[in-house]
PDB file of C-alpha atoms in Angstrom:
ATOM      1  CA  UNK A 131     102.824  84.374 110.966  1.00 92.00           C
ATOM      2  CA  UNK A 132     105.431  83.750 107.849  1.00 96.00           C
ATOM      3  CA  UNK A 133     108.706  86.002 108.696  1.00 96.00           C
ATOM      4  CA  UNK A 134     110.826  86.947 105.366  1.00 97.00           C
ATOM      5  CA  UNK A 135     114.364  88.400 107.089  1.00 96.00           C
ATOM      6  CA  UNK A 136     116.536  89.874 104.658  1.00 97.00           C
ATOM      7  CA  UNK A 137     119.973  89.621 106.410  1.00 95.00           C
ATOM      8  CA  UNK A 138     121.730  86.418 108.008  1.00 94.00           C
ATOM      9  CA  UNK A 139     124.509  87.947 109.877  1.00 91.00           C
ATOM     10  CA  UNK A 140     124.031  87.826 113.730  1.00 88.00           C
ATOM     11  CA  UNK A 141     121.514  89.241 114.007  1.00 89.00           C
ATOM     12  CA  UNK A 142     119.037  88.247 111.673  1.00 92.00           C
ATOM     13  CA  UNK A 143     119.897  84.748 113.143  1.00 93.00           C
ATOM     14  CA  UNK A 144     118.710  86.213 116.091  1.00 89.00           C
ATOM     15  CA  UNK A 145     115.982  87.726 115.976  1.00 91.00           C
ATOM     16  CA  UNK A 146     114.960  84.460 113.499  1.00 93.00           C
ATOM     17  CA  UNK A 147     115.537  82.064 117.146  1.00 91.00           C
ATOM     18  CA  UNK A 148     113.315  84.513 118.522  1.00 88.00           C
ATOM     19  CA  UNK A 149     109.994  83.978 116.369  1.00 93.00           C
ATOM     20  CA  UNK A 150     110.531  79.984 115.126  1.00 92.00           C
ATOM     21  CA  UNK A 151     110.728  79.549 119.179  1.00 90.00           C
ATOM     22  CA  UNK A 152     107.167  81.522 118.277  1.00 87.00           C
ATOM     23  CA  UNK A 153     105.443  78.899 116.023  1.00 92.00           C
ATOM     24  CA  UNK A 154     105.497  81.321 112.890  1.00 93.00           C
ATOM     25  CA  UNK A 155     107.309  80.565 109.430  1.00 95.00           C
ATOM     26  CA  UNK A 156     110.949  82.539 108.641  1.00 96.00           C
ATOM     27  CA  UNK A 157     112.981  82.640 105.869  1.00 97.00           C
ATOM     28  CA  UNK A 158     116.291  83.823 105.967  1.00 97.00           C
ATOM     29  CA  UNK A 159     117.746  85.709 102.670  1.00 97.00           C
ATOM     30  CA  UNK A 160     121.770  86.831 102.739  1.00 96.00           C
ATOM     31  CA  UNK A 161     123.778  86.998  98.987  1.00 95.00           C
ATOM     32  CA  UNK A 162     126.782  86.387 100.514  1.00 95.00           C
ATOM     33  CA  UNK A 163     127.419  82.140 100.796  1.00 94.00           C
ATOM     34  CA  UNK A 164     129.144  82.825 104.645  1.00 93.00           C
ATOM     35  CA  UNK A 165     126.041  83.993 105.808  1.00 92.00           C
ATOM     36  CA  UNK A 166     124.355  80.935 105.017  1.00 93.00           C
ATOM     37  CA  UNK A 167     124.505  78.966 108.269  1.00 91.00           C
ATOM     38  CA  UNK A 168     121.370  76.439 108.490  1.00 91.00           C
ATOM     39  CA  UNK A 169     122.409  74.577 110.599  1.00 92.00           C
ATOM     40  CA  UNK A 170     122.564  77.348 113.607  1.00 91.00           C
ATOM     41  CA  UNK A 171     118.619  77.864 112.548  1.00 93.00           C
ATOM     42  CA  UNK A 172     117.629  74.447 110.566  1.00 93.00           C
ATOM     43  CA  UNK A 173     113.956  75.648 111.847  1.00 95.00           C
ATOM     44  CA  UNK A 174     114.176  78.399 108.687  1.00 95.00           C
ATOM     45  CA  UNK A 175     113.999  78.293 105.424  1.00 95.00           C
ATOM     46  CA  UNK A 176     117.397  79.849 103.829  1.00 97.00           C
ATOM     47  CA  UNK A 177     118.104  81.419 100.481  1.00 96.00           C
ATOM     48  CA  UNK A 178     121.265  82.635  98.597  1.00 97.00           C
ATOM     49  CA  UNK A 179     119.771  85.276  96.678  1.00 96.00           C
ATOM     50  CA  UNK A 180     120.414  89.552  97.273  1.00 97.00           C
ATOM     51  CA  UNK A 181     117.338  90.737  98.747  1.00 96.00           C
ATOM     52  CA  UNK A 182     117.283  94.002  96.379  1.00 96.00           C
ATOM     53  CA  UNK A 183     116.858  92.031  93.593  1.00 96.00           C
ATOM     54  CA  UNK A 184     113.228  91.869  92.009  1.00 95.00           C
ATOM     55  CA  UNK A 185     113.906  88.057  90.896  1.00 96.00           C
ATOM     56  CA  UNK A 186     115.339  87.558  94.706  1.00 96.00           C
ATOM     57  CA  UNK A 187     112.003  88.142  95.984  1.00 96.00           C
ATOM     58  CA  UNK A 188     109.622  86.268  93.174  1.00 96.00           C
ATOM     59  CA  UNK A 189     112.486  83.290  94.070  1.00 96.00           C
ATOM     60  CA  UNK A 190     111.398  83.615  98.194  1.00 96.00           C
ATOM     61  CA  UNK A 191     107.630  84.090  97.313  1.00 96.00           C
ATOM     62  CA  UNK A 192     106.707  87.784  99.257  1.00 95.00           C
ATOM     63  CA  UNK A 193     103.459  87.696  97.810  1.00 95.00           C
ATOM     64  CA  UNK A 194     103.069  85.246 100.800  1.00 95.00           C
ATOM     65  CA  UNK A 195     104.186  86.409 103.745  1.00 95.00           C
ATOM     66  CA  UNK A 196     103.437  88.904 106.344  1.00 95.00           C
ATOM     67  CA  UNK A 197     106.029  90.332 107.351  1.00 95.00           C
ATOM     68  CA  UNK A 198     109.617  92.006 105.613  1.00 96.00           C
ATOM     69  CA  UNK A 199     112.911  92.651 108.210  1.00 95.00           C
ATOM     70  CA  UNK A 200     115.479  94.463 106.380  1.00 95.00           C
ATOM     71  CA  UNK A 201     118.260  93.399 109.564  1.00 93.00           C
ATOM     72  CA  UNK A 202     121.136  93.865 107.138  1.00 95.00           C
ATOM     73  CA  UNK A 203     124.225  96.063 108.159  1.00 92.00           C
ATOM     74  CA  UNK A 204     123.377  97.918 104.742  1.00 94.00           C
ATOM     75  CA  UNK A 205     121.195 100.543 105.240  1.00 95.00           C
ATOM     76  CA  UNK A 206     120.825 100.763 101.209  1.00 96.00           C
ATOM     77  CA  UNK A 207     120.451  97.308 101.026  1.00 97.00           C
ATOM     78  CA  UNK A 208     117.441  97.562 104.063  1.00 96.00           C
ATOM     79  CA  UNK A 209     115.537 100.501 102.051  1.00 97.00           C
ATOM     80  CA  UNK A 210     115.662  99.355  98.854  1.00 97.00           C
ATOM     81  CA  UNK A 211     114.041  96.013  99.956  1.00 97.00           C
ATOM     82  CA  UNK A 212     111.291  97.725 101.624  1.00 96.00           C
ATOM     83  CA  UNK A 213     110.943  99.025  98.999  1.00 97.00           C
ATOM     84  CA  UNK A 214     109.906  96.270  96.490  1.00 97.00           C
ATOM     85  CA  UNK A 215     108.275  94.301  99.384  1.00 97.00           C
ATOM     86  CA  UNK A 216     105.770  96.750 100.026  1.00 96.00           C
ATOM     87  CA  UNK A 217     105.934  98.290  96.200  1.00 95.00           C
ATOM     88  CA  UNK A 218     105.333  95.212  94.180  1.00 96.00           C
ATOM     89  CA  UNK A 219     103.963  91.970  95.982  1.00 96.00           C
ATOM     90  CA  UNK A 220     101.899  94.134  98.835  1.00 95.00           C
ATOM     91  CA  UNK A 221     103.875  92.965 101.638  1.00 96.00           C
ATOM     92  CA  UNK A 222     100.569  94.112 105.345  1.00 93.00           C
ATOM     93  CA  UNK A 223     103.929  94.870 107.278  1.00 92.00           C
ATOM     94  CA  UNK A 224     107.918  95.827 107.045  1.00 94.00           C
ATOM     95  CA  UNK A 225     110.655  96.738 109.015  1.00 92.00           C
ATOM     96  CA  UNK A 226     113.831  98.155 109.139  1.00 92.00           C
ATOM     97  CA  UNK A 227     117.026  98.305 110.862  1.00 91.00           C
ATOM     98  CA  UNK A 228     118.630 101.906 110.500  1.00 90.00           C
ATOM     99  CA  UNK A 229     122.082 101.587 111.137  1.00 89.00           C
ATOM    100  CA  UNK A 230     123.121 105.547 110.964  1.00 87.00           C
ATOM    101  CA  UNK A 231     121.336 107.563 112.854  1.00 82.00           C
ATOM    102  CA  UNK A 232     121.916 109.555 110.169  1.00 87.00           C
ATOM    103  CA  UNK A 233     119.706 107.927 107.423  1.00 91.00           C
ATOM    104  CA  UNK A 234     116.774 107.921 110.420  1.00 86.00           C
ATOM    105  CA  UNK A 235     114.215 110.418 108.189  1.00 88.00           C
ATOM    106  CA  UNK A 236     115.093 107.590 105.278  1.00 91.00           C
ATOM    107  CA  UNK A 237     113.314 104.821 106.631  1.00 90.00           C
ATOM    108  CA  UNK A 238     108.966 105.975 106.849  1.00 88.00           C
ATOM    109  CA  UNK A 239     105.877 105.852 104.645  1.00 88.00           C
ATOM    110  CA  UNK A 240     108.175 106.810 101.475  1.00 91.00           C
ATOM    111  CA  UNK A 241     110.781 103.985 101.467  1.00 94.00           C
ATOM    112  CA  UNK A 242     107.921 101.505 102.795  1.00 93.00           C
ATOM    113  CA  UNK A 243     109.222 101.011 106.463  1.00 93.00           C
ATOM    114  CA  UNK A 244     106.378 100.776 108.807  1.00 90.00           C
ATOM    115  CA  UNK A 245     108.445 100.996 111.669  1.00 86.00           C
ATOM    116  CA  UNK A 246     111.791 101.702 111.909  1.00 85.00           C
ATOM    117  CA  UNK A 247     114.351 100.064 114.698  1.00 83.00           C
ATOM    118  CA  UNK A 248     117.683 102.357 114.885  1.00 77.00           C
ATOM    119  CA  UNK A 249     119.611 100.738 117.117  1.00 67.00           C
ATOM    120  CA  UNK A 250     122.358 103.181 118.535  1.00 63.00           C
ATOM    121  CA  UNK A 251     118.376 105.090 119.365  1.00 64.00           C
ATOM    122  CA  UNK A 252     117.729 102.404 121.229  1.00 62.00           C
ATOM    123  CA  UNK A 253     120.700 101.282 122.837  1.00 55.00           C
ATOM    124  CA  UNK A 254     120.519 105.065 124.245  1.00 56.00           C
ATOM    125  CA  UNK A 255     117.257 104.949 125.145  1.00 55.00           C
ATOM    126  CA  UNK A 256     117.543 102.005 126.735  1.00 55.00           C
ATOM    127  CA  UNK A 257     120.648 103.383 128.766  1.00 53.00           C
ATOM    128  CA  UNK A 258     118.425 106.577 129.613  1.00 52.00           C
ATOM    129  CA  UNK A 259     115.277 104.824 131.206  1.00 49.00           C
ATOM    130  CA  UNK A 260     118.343 102.455 133.898  1.00 49.00           C
ATOM    131  CA  UNK A 261     119.534 105.900 135.143  1.00 46.00           C
ATOM    132  CA  UNK A 262     115.846 108.171 135.048  1.00 58.00           C
ATOM    133  CA  UNK A 263     113.351 108.662 137.124  1.00 62.00           C
ATOM    134  CA  UNK A 264     110.136 111.397 136.236  1.00 67.00           C
ATOM    135  CA  UNK A 265     111.973 111.964 132.900  1.00 75.00           C
ATOM    136  CA  UNK A 266     109.800 110.458 129.530  1.00 81.00           C
ATOM    137  CA  UNK A 267     112.165 107.878 127.608  1.00 80.00           C
ATOM    138  CA  UNK A 268     111.428 107.147 124.075  1.00 79.00           C
ATOM    139  CA  UNK A 269     111.615 103.732 123.119  1.00 78.00           C
ATOM    140  CA  UNK A 270     110.393 103.439 119.538  1.00 75.00           C
ATOM    141  CA  UNK A 271     108.147 105.321 116.451  1.00 76.00           C
ATOM    142  CA  UNK A 272     105.485 104.273 114.648  1.00 74.00           C
ATOM    143  CA  UNK A 273     106.898 105.571 111.413  1.00 62.00           C
ATOM    144  CA  UNK A 274     102.918 104.046 109.241  1.00 62.00           C
ATOM    145  CA  UNK A 275     100.956 105.869 112.781  1.00 68.00           C
ATOM    146  CA  UNK A 276     103.414 108.518 112.992  1.00 76.00           C
ATOM    147  CA  UNK A 277     103.309 107.142 117.370  1.00 86.00           C
ATOM    148  CA  UNK A 278     106.172 106.922 119.970  1.00 86.00           C
ATOM    149  CA  UNK A 279     106.318 103.810 122.207  1.00 87.00           C
ATOM    150  CA  UNK A 280     107.832 105.845 125.448  1.00 87.00           C
ATOM    151  CA  UNK A 281     108.406 105.161 129.156  1.00 87.00           C
ATOM    152  CA  UNK A 282     108.578 107.065 132.434  1.00 89.00           C
ATOM    153  CA  UNK A 283     109.305 105.604 135.516  1.00 89.00           C
ATOM    154  CA  UNK A 284     107.206 107.053 138.739  1.00 90.00           C
ATOM    155  CA  UNK A 285     108.422 109.736 141.161  1.00 89.00           C
ATOM    156  CA  UNK A 286     107.592 109.531 144.590  1.00 89.00           C
ATOM    157  CA  UNK A 287     106.742 113.372 144.331  1.00 89.00           C
ATOM    158  CA  UNK A 288     104.086 112.263 141.455  1.00 92.00           C
ATOM    159  CA  UNK A 289     100.323 113.565 142.156  1.00 93.00           C
ATOM    160  CA  UNK A 290      98.523 110.034 140.605  1.00 94.00           C
ATOM    161  CA  UNK A 291     101.162 107.636 143.291  1.00 94.00           C
ATOM    162  CA  UNK A 292      98.162 105.731 144.878  1.00 93.00           C
ATOM    163  CA  UNK A 293      95.976 107.212 142.212  1.00 94.00           C
ATOM    164  CA  UNK A 294      93.944 104.101 139.851  1.00 94.00           C
ATOM    165  CA  UNK A 295      94.609 104.090 136.427  1.00 94.00           C
ATOM    166  CA  UNK A 296      90.955 105.495 135.861  1.00 94.00           C
ATOM    167  CA  UNK A 297      92.112 108.657 136.754  1.00 94.00           C
ATOM    168  CA  UNK A 298      94.540 109.264 135.052  1.00 95.00           C
ATOM    169  CA  UNK A 299      92.623 111.965 133.326  1.00 95.00           C
ATOM    170  CA  UNK A 300      95.458 110.703 130.053  1.00 93.00           C
ATOM    171  CA  UNK A 301      96.441 113.346 126.297  1.00 91.00           C
ATOM    172  CA  UNK A 302      93.751 112.397 123.500  1.00 87.00           C
ATOM    173  CA  UNK A 303      94.933 109.022 122.219  1.00 89.00           C
ATOM    174  CA  UNK A 304      97.718 108.248 124.029  1.00 91.00           C
ATOM    175  CA  UNK A 305      97.627 104.861 125.320  1.00 93.00           C
ATOM    176  CA  UNK A 306      98.709 102.931 128.316  1.00 93.00           C
ATOM    177  CA  UNK A 307      99.652  99.828 127.504  1.00 92.00           C
ATOM    178  CA  UNK A 308     101.565  97.879 130.537  1.00 91.00           C
ATOM    179  CA  UNK A 309     103.008  98.744 134.126  1.00 91.00           C
ATOM    180  CA  UNK A 310     106.296  97.376 135.155  1.00 89.00           C
ATOM    181  CA  UNK A 311     106.777  96.502 138.088  1.00 88.00           C
ATOM    182  CA  UNK A 312     108.837  93.871 140.410  1.00 86.00           C
ATOM    183  CA  UNK A 313     110.672  92.067 137.216  1.00 79.00           C
ATOM    184  CA  UNK A 314     106.124  91.718 136.593  1.00 87.00           C
ATOM    185  CA  UNK A 315     104.228  92.965 133.750  1.00 86.00           C
ATOM    186  CA  UNK A 316     101.594  93.966 135.349  1.00 88.00           C
ATOM    187  CA  UNK A 317      97.937  95.213 132.643  1.00 89.00           C
ATOM    188  CA  UNK A 318      96.472  97.937 133.294  1.00 91.00           C
ATOM    189  CA  UNK A 319      93.141  98.021 134.039  1.00 91.00           C
ATOM    190  CA  UNK A 320      91.123 100.818 135.209  1.00 91.00           C
ATOM    191  CA  UNK A 321      91.303 100.066 139.296  1.00 93.00           C
ATOM    192  CA  UNK A 322      95.004  98.725 139.427  1.00 93.00           C
ATOM    193  CA  UNK A 323      96.574 101.886 141.966  1.00 93.00           C
ATOM    194  CA  UNK A 324     100.133 103.327 139.977  1.00 95.00           C
ATOM    195  CA  UNK A 325     102.798 103.137 142.672  1.00 93.00           C
ATOM    196  CA  UNK A 326     105.972 105.606 143.289  1.00 91.00           C
ATOM    197  CA  UNK A 327     108.510 103.155 140.686  1.00 89.00           C
ATOM    198  CA  UNK A 328     107.200 101.517 137.897  1.00 90.00           C
ATOM    199  CA  UNK A 329     107.443 101.609 134.639  1.00 88.00           C
ATOM    200  CA  UNK A 330     104.759 103.084 132.873  1.00 91.00           C
ATOM    201  CA  UNK A 331     104.959 101.820 128.567  1.00 91.00           C
ATOM    202  CA  UNK A 332     102.727 103.642 126.821  1.00 92.00           C
ATOM    203  CA  UNK A 333     101.471 104.348 123.344  1.00 93.00           C
ATOM    204  CA  UNK A 334     101.167 108.559 122.469  1.00 92.00           C
ATOM    205  CA  UNK A 335     101.539 110.793 119.404  1.00 91.00           C
ATOM    206  CA  UNK A 336     104.698 112.521 119.100  1.00 87.00           C
ATOM    207  CA  UNK A 337     103.262 115.160 120.346  1.00 90.00           C
ATOM    208  CA  UNK A 338     101.041 115.066 123.565  1.00 91.00           C
ATOM    209  CA  UNK A 339     105.311 113.796 124.611  1.00 91.00           C
ATOM    210  CA  UNK A 340     105.573 116.650 127.168  1.00 90.00           C
ATOM    211  CA  UNK A 341     102.356 116.568 128.851  1.00 92.00           C
ATOM    212  CA  UNK A 342     102.095 112.970 130.002  1.00 92.00           C
ATOM    213  CA  UNK A 343     105.065 114.144 131.097  1.00 90.00           C
ATOM    214  CA  UNK A 344     104.245 117.338 132.866  1.00 91.00           C
ATOM    215  CA  UNK A 345     100.826 115.376 134.192  1.00 92.00           C
ATOM    216  CA  UNK A 346     103.079 112.785 135.503  1.00 92.00           C
ATOM    217  CA  UNK A 347     105.903 113.990 136.602  1.00 87.00           C
ATOM    218  CA  UNK A 348     105.475 118.039 137.230  1.00 87.00           C
ATOM    219  CA  UNK A 349     108.557 120.284 137.271  1.00 73.00           C
ATOM    220  CA  UNK A 350     106.934 122.868 138.749  1.00 52.00           C
TER     221      UNK A 350
END
């Protein structure tokens, strides 16, 4: 897979290192000469250019890439880069980094963003996830499909502790994707039992979130 990352700061470089390590082809773009640190990710390609300029994206050959990640520290740059990637080069998948929570509403289909990653929201969600049991925590939003990745830690009082995955009457369109137990990842097979303390990762439409919470961790 070919991935172009706009923004070669600490965030962009970290993403590039992970992707290169997984065997993907990565190009990092940044307009600041000081950000071009090819020695830090030597396996990646580097381009000194402005990702908001159409000519720069043509030079980067965006038409041949599978994913564009806008990871700069400037929300305006991330939005413009995503929009150009989607509308001018028909990039199949765009990911936009949200730096300021007040701008989250912009990172959607109208600006060419398929997946938005809000650092402040993700950090607060991870804090909530670490200290709450029985509460549903939203970890991630998939803008293109209007679905969320949510987490719920099974409380001891859940009516489905000791029951099988297939016994749970999951809301329509909600999908259990993984069970985290004892530092391992369990596949959600129909006959697998659910235990107190299991962390359930579920992809669900927003309107079904309250139903899932009430189902697995009823408050009344």
